[in-house]
Amino acid sequence: MRGVVMHAPGDVRVEERPDPRIERPTDAVIRLSATCICGSDLWPYRGVEPADHMLMGHEYVGVVEEVGAEVRTLRPGDFVVGSFVLSDNTCEICRSGFPSKCVNAEFVTGTIGTQAERARIPLADGTLVATPGSPPPDLIPSLLAASDVLGTGWFAADAAQAGPGRTVAVVGDGAVGLMAVLAAHELGAERIIAMSRHPQRQELARSYGATDIVEERGEAGIARIRELTGGLGAHSVCEAVGTQESFMQAIGCTRSGGHLGFVGVDHDVQVSGARLFFAEIHTLGGPAPVRRFLPDLIRRVWDRTIDPGRVFDLTLPLEEAAEGYAAMDERRATKVLLRV
């Protein structure tokens, strides 16, 4: 089969990989219908993280071809959406709502690699969720978004306690930040402030429910948020970048007693104990427990209540994955869908 392999930073190739097969009784093999490139894939692409023949991809939807003997909830022919973290969905940590920290958790990137034609998914019962039926083609991008970027943005808004009567500020205008805007709107936030300098992303943020746009960054961005909130800061802040500047900006935008949900993959962020101590805010974040949200998100997409698939602004065939990486790296695209 064909699949994406990152040989080194900046060196992305689509090449022959071994066909997946059932290796454990809890496995499923799926034929991918669509996959995509994540903002986190750019860290190894840029050399910030190591890349040495990595099997790329962790967002995926497709059709079950084969299941292991112990798989109970799926059967061949089911259309499924999966999480970027493999989980059994039965351990005590999973049952408490954090399947991304399952005692048997394993990341899909680097081990499975779903930027490919087919994939073996371990812990299939706990990781994959079947849709109500075979989706029409126009729903596939939105279902694909649920696999990571929508679920991650949703976790940011949920962790930040976005809801009625609350002002939400979103730091980061990439795909995850835009999905956090969508989630905050769906959760009933009264006011949603998107921090963005990119006109097209600003437009999409407004279509997803943003009521205000703030272009300033750093201390100027913090000052602007506080100006918009009577000097207090936002009740709920979603951090969707993962850099030192973005994280400190997010803390500064959160009012005392407010909630910060952080989902940007951390890269050398350092926060002093004193800074957190005197901020006096609630914080929750990390790898999003997407599997917890999947049934609800799939239902919202299936019912056409939400349309997260619009976050994909470039669609390419799998064979042109290298161009997709370059387009996202150069900010010519917000998020790239790869047709399989």
Tab-separated table of N, CA, C and O in Angstrom, residues 32-148:
chain	number	residue	atom	x	y	z
A	32	LEU	N	-8.750	3.466	4.538
A	32	LEU	CA	-8.948	4.892	4.756
A	32	LEU	C	-9.780	5.505	3.634
A	32	LEU	O	-9.557	5.225	2.459
A	33	SER	N	-10.735	6.346	4.015
A	33	SER	CA	-11.508	7.129	3.058
A	33	SER	C	-10.920	8.523	2.902
A	33	SER	O	-11.012	9.130	1.834
A	34	ALA	N	-10.363	9.049	3.976
A	34	ALA	CA	-9.726	10.363	3.962
A	34	ALA	C	-8.804	10.458	5.167
A	34	ALA	O	-9.026	9.814	6.198
A	35	THR	N	-7.782	11.256	5.031
A	35	THR	CA	-6.873	11.552	6.126
A	35	THR	C	-6.430	13.001	5.955
A	35	THR	O	-6.922	13.706	5.059
A	36	CYS	N	-5.545	13.486	6.790
A	36	CYS	CA	-5.174	14.891	6.674
A	36	CYS	C	-3.843	15.163	7.365
A	36	CYS	O	-3.263	14.290	8.022
A	37	ILE	N	-3.385	16.389	7.204
A	37	ILE	CA	-2.131	16.835	7.813
A	37	ILE	C	-2.479	17.723	8.993
A	37	ILE	O	-3.317	18.626	8.888
A	38	CYS	N	-1.839	17.467	10.127
A	38	CYS	CA	-2.092	18.208	11.367
A	38	CYS	C	-1.016	19.268	11.580
A	38	CYS	O	0.131	19.099	11.153
A	39	GLY	N	-1.386	20.327	12.275
A	39	GLY	CA	-0.388	21.329	12.634
A	39	GLY	C	0.758	20.741	13.424
A	39	GLY	O	1.908	21.177	13.293
A	40	SER	N	0.469	19.720	14.249
A	40	SER	CA	1.543	19.092	15.024
A	40	SER	C	2.508	18.318	14.139
A	40	SER	O	3.648	18.061	14.529
A	41	ASP	N	2.079	17.939	12.916
A	41	ASP	CA	2.992	17.274	11.982
A	41	ASP	C	4.085	18.225	11.506
A	41	ASP	O	5.123	17.782	10.979
A	42	LEU	N	3.852	19.526	11.668
A	42	LEU	CA	4.839	20.494	11.207
A	42	LEU	C	6.033	20.607	12.138
A	42	LEU	O	7.095	21.093	11.727
A	43	TRP	N	5.881	20.170	13.398
A	43	TRP	CA	7.032	20.260	14.304
A	43	TRP	C	8.190	19.398	13.820
A	43	TRP	O	9.314	19.899	13.678
A	44	PRO	N	7.996	18.120	13.504
A	44	PRO	CA	9.118	17.362	12.936
A	44	PRO	C	9.485	17.850	11.541
A	44	PRO	O	10.663	17.812	11.154
A	45	TYR	N	8.515	18.304	10.771
A	45	TYR	CA	8.791	18.805	9.424
A	45	TYR	C	9.760	19.986	9.479
A	45	TYR	O	10.616	20.138	8.590
A	46	ARG	N	9.640	20.798	10.518
A	46	ARG	CA	10.504	21.982	10.678
A	46	ARG	C	11.777	21.690	11.459
A	46	ARG	O	12.593	22.583	11.678
A	47	GLY	N	11.916	20.450	11.913
A	47	GLY	CA	13.113	20.084	12.645
A	47	GLY	C	13.074	20.390	14.126
A	47	GLY	O	14.067	20.216	14.826
A	48	VAL	N	11.921	20.809	14.631
A	48	VAL	CA	11.788	21.095	16.060
A	48	VAL	C	11.749	19.782	16.847
A	48	VAL	O	12.207	19.721	17.987
A	49	GLU	N	11.175	18.744	16.227
A	49	GLU	CA	11.160	17.405	16.802
A	49	GLU	C	11.912	16.469	15.849
A	49	GLU	O	12.013	16.746	14.654
A	50	PRO	N	12.456	15.371	16.364
A	50	PRO	CA	13.199	14.462	15.486
A	50	PRO	C	12.291	13.801	14.450
A	50	PRO	O	11.116	13.534	14.712
A	51	ALA	N	12.844	13.565	13.284
A	51	ALA	CA	12.113	12.881	12.219
A	51	ALA	C	13.087	11.965	11.490
A	51	ALA	O	14.025	12.438	10.856
A	52	ASP	N	12.873	10.682	11.597
A	52	ASP	CA	13.754	9.708	10.951
A	52	ASP	C	12.899	8.532	10.472
A	52	ASP	O	12.632	7.605	11.214
A	53	HIS	N	12.424	8.639	9.234
A	53	HIS	CA	11.565	7.614	8.643
A	53	HIS	C	10.298	7.390	9.487
A	53	HIS	O	9.896	6.263	9.745
A	54	MET	N	9.678	8.501	9.894
A	54	MET	CA	8.447	8.439	10.680
A	54	MET	C	7.257	8.091	9.800
A	54	MET	O	7.113	8.631	8.693
A	55	LEU	N	6.387	7.209	10.300
A	55	LEU	CA	5.116	6.925	9.642
A	55	LEU	C	4.139	8.022	10.060
A	55	LEU	O	3.786	8.136	11.223
A	56	MET	N	3.715	8.819	9.107
A	56	MET	CA	2.980	10.033	9.439
A	56	MET	C	1.458	9.831	9.395
A	56	MET	O	0.937	9.001	8.665
A	57	GLY	N	0.779	10.656	10.178
A	57	GLY	CA	-0.679	10.709	10.164
A	57	GLY	C	-1.321	10.122	11.395
A	57	GLY	O	-0.921	9.059	11.864
A	58	HIS	N	-2.325	10.822	11.920
A	58	HIS	CA	-3.060	10.328	13.093
A	58	HIS	C	-4.530	10.732	13.064
A	58	HIS	O	-5.244	10.518	14.024
A	59	GLU	N	-4.994	11.300	11.974
A	59	GLU	CA	-6.405	11.673	11.821
A	59	GLU	C	-6.967	10.834	10.685
A	59	GLU	O	-6.395	10.802	9.600
A	60	TYR	N	-8.115	10.207	10.904
A	60	TYR	CA	-8.519	9.202	9.930
A	60	TYR	C	-9.992	8.827	10.058
A	60	TYR	O	-10.556	8.815	11.144
A	61	VAL	N	-10.571	8.534	8.918
A	61	VAL	CA	-11.900	7.915	8.836
A	61	VAL	C	-11.819	6.868	7.733
A	61	VAL	O	-11.037	6.986	6.793
A	62	GLY	N	-12.636	5.835	7.860
A	62	GLY	CA	-12.600	4.812	6.835
A	62	GLY	C	-13.559	3.679	7.105
A	62	GLY	O	-14.413	3.750	8.010
A	63	VAL	N	-13.411	2.633	6.325
A	63	VAL	CA	-14.312	1.488	6.368
A	63	VAL	C	-13.578	0.274	6.926
A	63	VAL	O	-12.456	-0.041	6.489
A	64	VAL	N	-14.186	-0.375	7.897
A	64	VAL	CA	-13.588	-1.568	8.495
A	64	VAL	C	-13.543	-2.685	7.449
A	64	VAL	O	-14.557	-3.013	6.822
A	65	GLU	N	-12.357	-3.266	7.263
A	65	GLU	CA	-12.204	-4.397	6.351
A	65	GLU	C	-12.150	-5.730	7.085
A	65	GLU	O	-12.657	-6.737	6.600
A	66	GLU	N	-11.543	-5.727	8.276
A	66	GLU	CA	-11.328	-6.979	9.001
A	66	GLU	C	-11.226	-6.669	10.483
A	66	GLU	O	-10.721	-5.603	10.867
A	67	VAL	N	-11.700	-7.563	11.327
A	67	VAL	CA	-11.601	-7.378	12.779
A	67	VAL	C	-11.010	-8.633	13.409
A	67	VAL	O	-11.161	-9.742	12.897
A	68	GLY	N	-10.346	-8.425	14.560
A	68	GLY	CA	-9.808	-9.531	15.315
A	68	GLY	C	-10.900	-10.287	16.058
A	68	GLY	O	-12.040	-9.804	16.204
A	69	ALA	N	-10.546	-11.437	16.587
A	69	ALA	CA	-11.533	-12.338	17.198
A	69	ALA	C	-12.190	-11.752	18.436
A	69	ALA	O	-13.295	-12.165	18.810
A	70	GLU	N	-11.549	-10.786	19.115
A	70	GLU	CA	-12.109	-10.235	20.350
A	70	GLU	C	-12.808	-8.889	20.152
A	70	GLU	O	-13.248	-8.275	21.126
A	71	VAL	N	-12.887	-8.402	18.926
A	71	VAL	CA	-13.582	-7.138	18.654
A	71	VAL	C	-15.088	-7.386	18.688
A	71	VAL	O	-15.594	-8.275	17.996
A	72	ARG	N	-15.795	-6.598	19.486
A	72	ARG	CA	-17.215	-6.846	19.715
A	72	ARG	C	-18.141	-5.761	19.145
A	72	ARG	O	-19.305	-6.033	18.859
A	73	THR	N	-17.660	-4.535	19.008
A	73	THR	CA	-18.558	-3.428	18.661
A	73	THR	C	-18.500	-3.048	17.190
A	73	THR	O	-19.246	-2.167	16.755
A	74	LEU	N	-17.630	-3.683	16.425
A	74	LEU	CA	-17.436	-3.318	15.022
A	74	LEU	C	-17.516	-4.551	14.142
A	74	LEU	O	-17.237	-5.666	14.596
A	75	ARG	N	-17.848	-4.321	12.881
A	75	ARG	CA	-17.851	-5.421	11.929
A	75	ARG	C	-17.437	-4.886	10.559
A	75	ARG	O	-17.551	-3.666	10.289
A	76	PRO	N	-16.954	-5.739	9.683
A	76	PRO	CA	-16.562	-5.287	8.346
A	76	PRO	C	-17.708	-4.543	7.655
A	76	PRO	O	-18.875	-4.926	7.744
A	77	GLY	N	-17.350	-3.449	7.017
A	77	GLY	CA	-18.338	-2.613	6.350
A	77	GLY	C	-18.726	-1.383	7.127
A	77	GLY	O	-19.272	-0.429	6.554
A	78	ASP	N	-18.458	-1.356	8.456
A	78	ASP	CA	-18.759	-0.172	9.254
A	78	ASP	C	-17.868	0.995	8.839
A	78	ASP	O	-16.664	0.828	8.625
A	79	PHE	N	-18.473	2.176	8.744
A	79	PHE	CA	-17.690	3.400	8.555
A	79	PHE	C	-17.344	3.923	9.938
A	79	PHE	O	-18.227	4.060	10.793
A	80	VAL	N	-16.068	4.221	10.193
A	80	VAL	CA	-15.624	4.553	11.543
A	80	VAL	C	-14.792	5.833	11.570
A	80	VAL	O	-14.156	6.210	10.587
A	81	VAL	N	-14.834	6.469	12.726
A	81	VAL	CA	-13.983	7.606	13.049
A	81	VAL	C	-13.114	7.176	14.221
A	81	VAL	O	-13.616	6.565	15.174
A	82	GLY	N	-11.832	7.487	14.163
A	82	GLY	CA	-10.930	7.068	15.232
A	82	GLY	C	-10.235	8.233	15.896
A	82	GLY	O	-10.144	9.331	15.333
A	83	SER	N	-9.734	7.996	17.082
A	83	SER	CA	-8.962	8.988	17.831
A	83	SER	C	-7.484	8.877	17.484
A	83	SER	O	-7.009	7.837	17.033
A	84	PHE	N	-6.744	9.965	17.737
A	84	PHE	CA	-5.294	9.949	17.487
A	84	PHE	C	-4.530	9.228	18.597
A	84	PHE	O	-3.321	9.016	18.487
A	85	VAL	N	-5.226	8.855	19.678
A	85	VAL	CA	-4.630	8.039	20.735
A	85	VAL	C	-5.411	6.729	20.823
A	85	VAL	O	-6.637	6.739	20.915
A	86	LEU	N	-4.703	5.622	20.782
A	86	LEU	CA	-5.333	4.318	20.954
A	86	LEU	C	-5.668	4.131	22.426
A	86	LEU	O	-4.839	4.426	23.300
A	87	SER	N	-6.867	3.646	22.723
A	87	SER	CA	-7.259	3.461	24.122
A	87	SER	C	-8.226	2.297	24.226
A	87	SER	O	-8.973	2.008	23.289
A	88	ASP	N	-8.229	1.638	25.404
A	88	ASP	CA	-9.150	0.510	25.572
A	88	ASP	C	-10.555	0.962	25.965
A	88	ASP	O	-11.524	0.220	25.831
A	89	ASN	N	-10.679	2.192	26.471
A	89	ASN	CA	-11.953	2.782	26.873
A	89	ASN	C	-12.624	2.013	28.015
A	89	ASN	O	-13.828	2.160	28.248
A	90	THR	N	-11.846	1.212	28.735
A	90	THR	CA	-12.408	0.454	29.856
A	90	THR	C	-11.634	0.647	31.152
A	90	THR	O	-12.155	0.349	32.227
A	91	CYS	N	-10.389	1.118	31.084
A	91	CYS	CA	-9.588	1.262	32.303
A	91	CYS	C	-10.148	2.384	33.170
A	91	CYS	O	-11.000	3.170	32.740
A	92	GLU	N	-9.660	2.489	34.374
A	92	GLU	CA	-10.182	3.485	35.310
A	92	GLU	C	-9.959	4.905	34.808
A	92	GLU	O	-10.819	5.780	34.990
A	93	ILE	N	-8.821	5.158	34.145
A	93	ILE	CA	-8.548	6.500	33.622
A	93	ILE	C	-9.500	6.814	32.472
A	93	ILE	O	-10.051	7.916	32.385
A	94	CYS	N	-9.721	5.857	31.586
A	94	CYS	CA	-10.688	6.058	30.502
A	94	CYS	C	-12.064	6.354	31.048
A	94	CYS	O	-12.751	7.276	30.588
A	95	ARG	N	-12.480	5.568	32.035
A	95	ARG	CA	-13.827	5.745	32.588
A	95	ARG	C	-13.989	7.077	33.291
A	95	ARG	O	-15.109	7.579	33.435
A	96	SER	N	-12.884	7.676	33.711
A	96	SER	CA	-12.959	8.992	34.352
A	96	SER	C	-12.960	10.124	33.326
A	96	SER	O	-13.023	11.298	33.695
A	97	GLY	N	-12.893	9.769	32.044
A	97	GLY	CA	-13.019	10.779	30.998
A	97	GLY	C	-11.733	11.173	30.308
A	97	GLY	O	-11.719	12.139	29.542
A	98	PHE	N	-10.643	10.422	30.532
A	98	PHE	CA	-9.365	10.795	29.937
A	98	PHE	C	-8.734	9.624	29.185
A	98	PHE	O	-7.657	9.140	29.532
A	99	PRO	N	-9.393	9.164	28.110
A	99	PRO	CA	-8.852	8.043	27.342
A	99	PRO	C	-7.510	8.335	26.692
A	99	PRO	O	-6.782	7.398	26.349
A	100	SER	N	-7.169	9.604	26.512
A	100	SER	CA	-5.845	9.928	25.965
A	100	SER	C	-4.732	9.575	26.947
A	100	SER	O	-3.556	9.547	26.563
A	101	LYS	N	-5.077	9.282	28.183
A	101	LYS	CA	-4.102	8.829	29.192
A	101	LYS	C	-4.420	7.413	29.645
A	101	LYS	O	-4.056	7.007	30.752
A	102	CYS	N	-5.098	6.663	28.790
A	102	CYS	CA	-5.402	5.259	29.067
A	102	CYS	C	-4.142	4.522	29.513
A	102	CYS	O	-3.028	4.820	29.051
A	103	VAL	N	-4.305	3.556	30.394
A	103	VAL	CA	-3.128	2.806	30.866
A	103	VAL	C	-2.484	2.027	29.725
A	103	VAL	O	-1.310	1.635	29.818
A	104	ASN	N	-3.213	1.818	28.637
A	104	ASN	CA	-2.669	1.137	27.460
A	104	ASN	C	-2.534	2.088	26.266
A	104	ASN	O	-2.469	1.641	25.125
A	105	ALA	N	-2.482	3.381	26.522
A	105	ALA	CA	-2.471	4.378	25.448
A	105	ALA	C	-1.239	4.256	24.561
A	105	ALA	O	-0.141	3.932	25.014
A	106	GLU	N	-1.468	4.543	23.287
A	106	GLU	CA	-0.382	4.573	22.307
A	106	GLU	C	-0.767	5.591	21.241
A	106	GLU	O	-1.915	5.640	20.806
A	107	PHE	N	0.197	6.422	20.837
A	107	PHE	CA	-0.091	7.421	19.818
A	107	PHE	C	-0.049	6.787	18.432
A	107	PHE	O	0.755	5.899	18.159
A	108	VAL	N	-0.936	7.271	17.566
A	108	VAL	CA	-1.034	6.719	16.220
A	108	VAL	C	0.127	7.177	15.341
A	108	VAL	O	0.673	6.402	14.561
A	109	THR	N	0.516	8.452	15.464
A	109	THR	CA	1.651	8.951	14.685
A	109	THR	C	2.912	8.186	15.055
A	109	THR	O	3.209	7.977	16.229
A	110	GLY	N	3.682	7.803	14.039
A	110	GLY	CA	4.960	7.145	14.273
A	110	GLY	C	4.869	5.651	14.444
A	110	GLY	O	5.836	4.934	14.175
A	111	THR	N	3.717	5.167	14.922
A	111	THR	CA	3.567	3.719	15.131
A	111	THR	C	2.620	3.095	14.108
A	111	THR	O	2.896	2.015	13.588
A	112	ILE	N	1.515	3.787	13.819
A	112	ILE	CA	0.533	3.300	12.856
A	112	ILE	C	0.644	4.087	11.549
A	112	ILE	O	0.808	3.530	10.473
A	113	GLY	N	0.555	5.413	11.669
A	113	GLY	CA	0.656	6.275	10.506
A	113	GLY	C	-0.542	6.147	9.593
A	113	GLY	O	-0.622	5.240	8.769
A	114	THR	N	-1.509	7.068	9.720
A	114	THR	CA	-2.756	6.945	8.964
A	114	THR	C	-2.801	7.829	7.717
A	114	THR	O	-3.852	7.937	7.083
A	115	GLN	N	-1.706	8.466	7.369
A	115	GLN	CA	-1.637	9.098	6.045
A	115	GLN	C	-1.234	7.982	5.079
A	115	GLN	O	-0.098	7.872	4.627
A	116	ALA	N	-2.184	7.128	4.821
A	116	ALA	CA	-1.933	5.888	4.074
A	116	ALA	C	-3.248	5.362	3.522
A	116	ALA	O	-4.330	5.887	3.821
A	117	GLU	N	-3.159	4.324	2.714
A	117	GLU	CA	-4.354	3.735	2.130
A	117	GLU	C	-5.111	2.853	3.115
A	117	GLU	O	-6.341	2.767	3.064
A	118	ARG	N	-4.398	2.194	4.010
A	118	ARG	CA	-5.019	1.311	4.980
A	118	ARG	C	-4.255	1.420	6.291
A	118	ARG	O	-3.126	1.901	6.331
A	119	ALA	N	-4.871	0.954	7.391
A	119	ALA	CA	-4.209	1.034	8.697
A	119	ALA	C	-4.731	-0.046	9.624
A	119	ALA	O	-5.917	-0.395	9.591
A	120	ARG	N	-3.839	-0.566	10.442
A	120	ARG	CA	-4.224	-1.464	11.532
A	120	ARG	C	-4.448	-0.611	12.774
A	120	ARG	O	-3.568	0.158	13.178
A	121	ILE	N	-5.612	-0.754	13.381
A	121	ILE	CA	-5.945	0.017	14.576
A	121	ILE	C	-6.056	-0.940	15.763
A	121	ILE	O	-7.036	-1.686	15.887
A	122	PRO	N	-5.060	-0.948	16.645
A	122	PRO	CA	-5.168	-1.752	17.867
A	122	PRO	C	-6.255	-1.192	18.789
A	122	PRO	O	-6.676	-0.043	18.656
A	123	LEU	N	-6.677	-2.013	19.734
A	123	LEU	CA	-7.703	-1.601	20.697
A	123	LEU	C	-8.904	-0.999	19.957
A	123	LEU	O	-9.427	0.060	20.323
A	124	ALA	N	-9.342	-1.699	18.924
A	124	ALA	CA	-10.347	-1.144	18.022
A	124	ALA	C	-11.646	-0.796	18.731
A	124	ALA	O	-12.250	0.256	18.458
A	125	ASP	N	-12.121	-1.649	19.645
A	125	ASP	CA	-13.380	-1.366	20.347
A	125	ASP	C	-13.310	-0.065	21.120
A	125	ASP	O	-14.311	0.658	21.234
A	126	GLY	N	-12.156	0.240	21.687
A	126	GLY	CA	-12.026	1.436	22.506
A	126	GLY	C	-11.644	2.680	21.735
A	126	GLY	O	-11.808	3.798	22.230
A	127	THR	N	-11.138	2.514	20.518
A	127	THR	CA	-10.590	3.639	19.766
A	127	THR	C	-11.503	4.113	18.651
A	127	THR	O	-11.585	5.311	18.373
A	128	LEU	N	-12.208	3.193	18.008
A	128	LEU	CA	-13.032	3.518	16.844
A	128	LEU	C	-14.503	3.644	17.219
A	128	LEU	O	-15.002	2.898	18.059
A	129	VAL	N	-15.186	4.580	16.576
A	129	VAL	CA	-16.627	4.757	16.768
A	129	VAL	C	-17.295	4.693	15.398
A	129	VAL	O	-16.916	5.435	14.476
A	130	ALA	N	-18.271	3.814	15.253
A	130	ALA	CA	-18.988	3.673	13.984
A	130	ALA	C	-20.019	4.782	13.830
A	130	ALA	O	-20.668	5.199	14.793
A	131	THR	N	-20.180	5.258	12.606
A	131	THR	CA	-21.215	6.231	12.298
A	131	THR	C	-22.550	5.497	12.106
A	131	THR	O	-22.582	4.277	11.968
A	132	PRO	N	-23.665	6.230	12.105
A	132	PRO	CA	-24.967	5.566	11.978
A	132	PRO	C	-25.160	4.793	10.672
A	132	PRO	O	-26.040	3.947	10.573
A	133	GLY	N	-24.377	5.106	9.689
A	133	GLY	CA	-24.464	4.429	8.399
A	133	GLY	C	-23.310	4.880	7.536
A	133	GLY	O	-22.349	5.488	8.017
A	134	SER	N	-23.387	4.596	6.251
A	134	SER	CA	-22.361	5.059	5.323
A	134	SER	C	-22.609	6.528	5.015
A	134	SER	O	-23.679	6.883	4.510
A	135	PRO	N	-21.662	7.411	5.306
A	135	PRO	CA	-21.931	8.840	5.145
A	135	PRO	C	-21.896	9.281	3.684
A	135	PRO	O	-21.150	8.718	2.871
A	136	PRO	N	-22.676	10.299	3.343
A	136	PRO	CA	-22.544	10.899	2.018
A	136	PRO	C	-21.180	11.580	1.909
A	136	PRO	O	-20.605	11.992	2.925
A	137	PRO	N	-20.649	11.717	0.712
A	137	PRO	CA	-19.291	12.275	0.556
A	137	PRO	C	-19.089	13.633	1.204
A	137	PRO	O	-18.003	13.915	1.728
A	138	ASP	N	-20.122	14.481	1.204
A	138	ASP	CA	-19.929	15.824	1.735
A	138	ASP	C	-19.775	15.851	3.254
A	138	ASP	O	-19.327	16.856	3.813
A	139	LEU	N	-20.120	14.757	3.941
A	139	LEU	CA	-19.940	14.716	5.400
A	139	LEU	C	-18.556	14.199	5.804
A	139	LEU	O	-18.164	14.351	6.957
A	140	ILE	N	-17.848	13.582	4.884
A	140	ILE	CA	-16.576	12.965	5.254
A	140	ILE	C	-15.573	13.977	5.802
A	140	ILE	O	-14.902	13.703	6.821
A	141	PRO	N	-15.404	15.180	5.221
A	141	PRO	CA	-14.469	16.137	5.831
A	141	PRO	C	-14.817	16.484	7.280
A	141	PRO	O	-13.923	16.584	8.125
A	142	SER	N	-16.091	16.651	7.579
A	142	SER	CA	-16.482	16.992	8.953
A	142	SER	C	-16.258	15.827	9.902
A	142	SER	O	-15.847	16.015	11.056
A	143	LEU	N	-16.529	14.605	9.445
A	143	LEU	CA	-16.243	13.438	10.283
A	143	LEU	C	-14.751	13.291	10.503
A	143	LEU	O	-14.304	12.939	11.605
A	144	LEU	N	-13.960	13.584	9.483
A	144	LEU	CA	-12.506	13.540	9.630
A	144	LEU	C	-12.033	14.567	10.655
A	144	LEU	O	-11.154	14.284	11.471
A	145	ALA	N	-12.633	15.753	10.637
A	145	ALA	CA	-12.258	16.781	11.619
A	145	ALA	C	-12.492	16.293	13.039
A	145	ALA	O	-11.729	16.612	13.961
A	146	ALA	N	-13.546	15.492	13.237
A	146	ALA	CA	-13.852	14.994	14.583
A	146	ALA	C	-12.745	14.103	15.130
A	146	ALA	O	-12.578	13.981	16.342
A	147	SER	N	-11.968	13.481	14.237
A	147	SER	CA	-10.921	12.548	14.648
A	147	SER	C	-9.837	13.195	15.497
A	147	SER	O	-9.218	12.526	16.316
A	148	ASP	N	-9.626	14.484	15.311
A	148	ASP	CA	-8.614	15.174	16.123
A	148	ASP	C	-8.950	16.639	16.296
A	148	ASP	O	-9.273	17.097	17.385
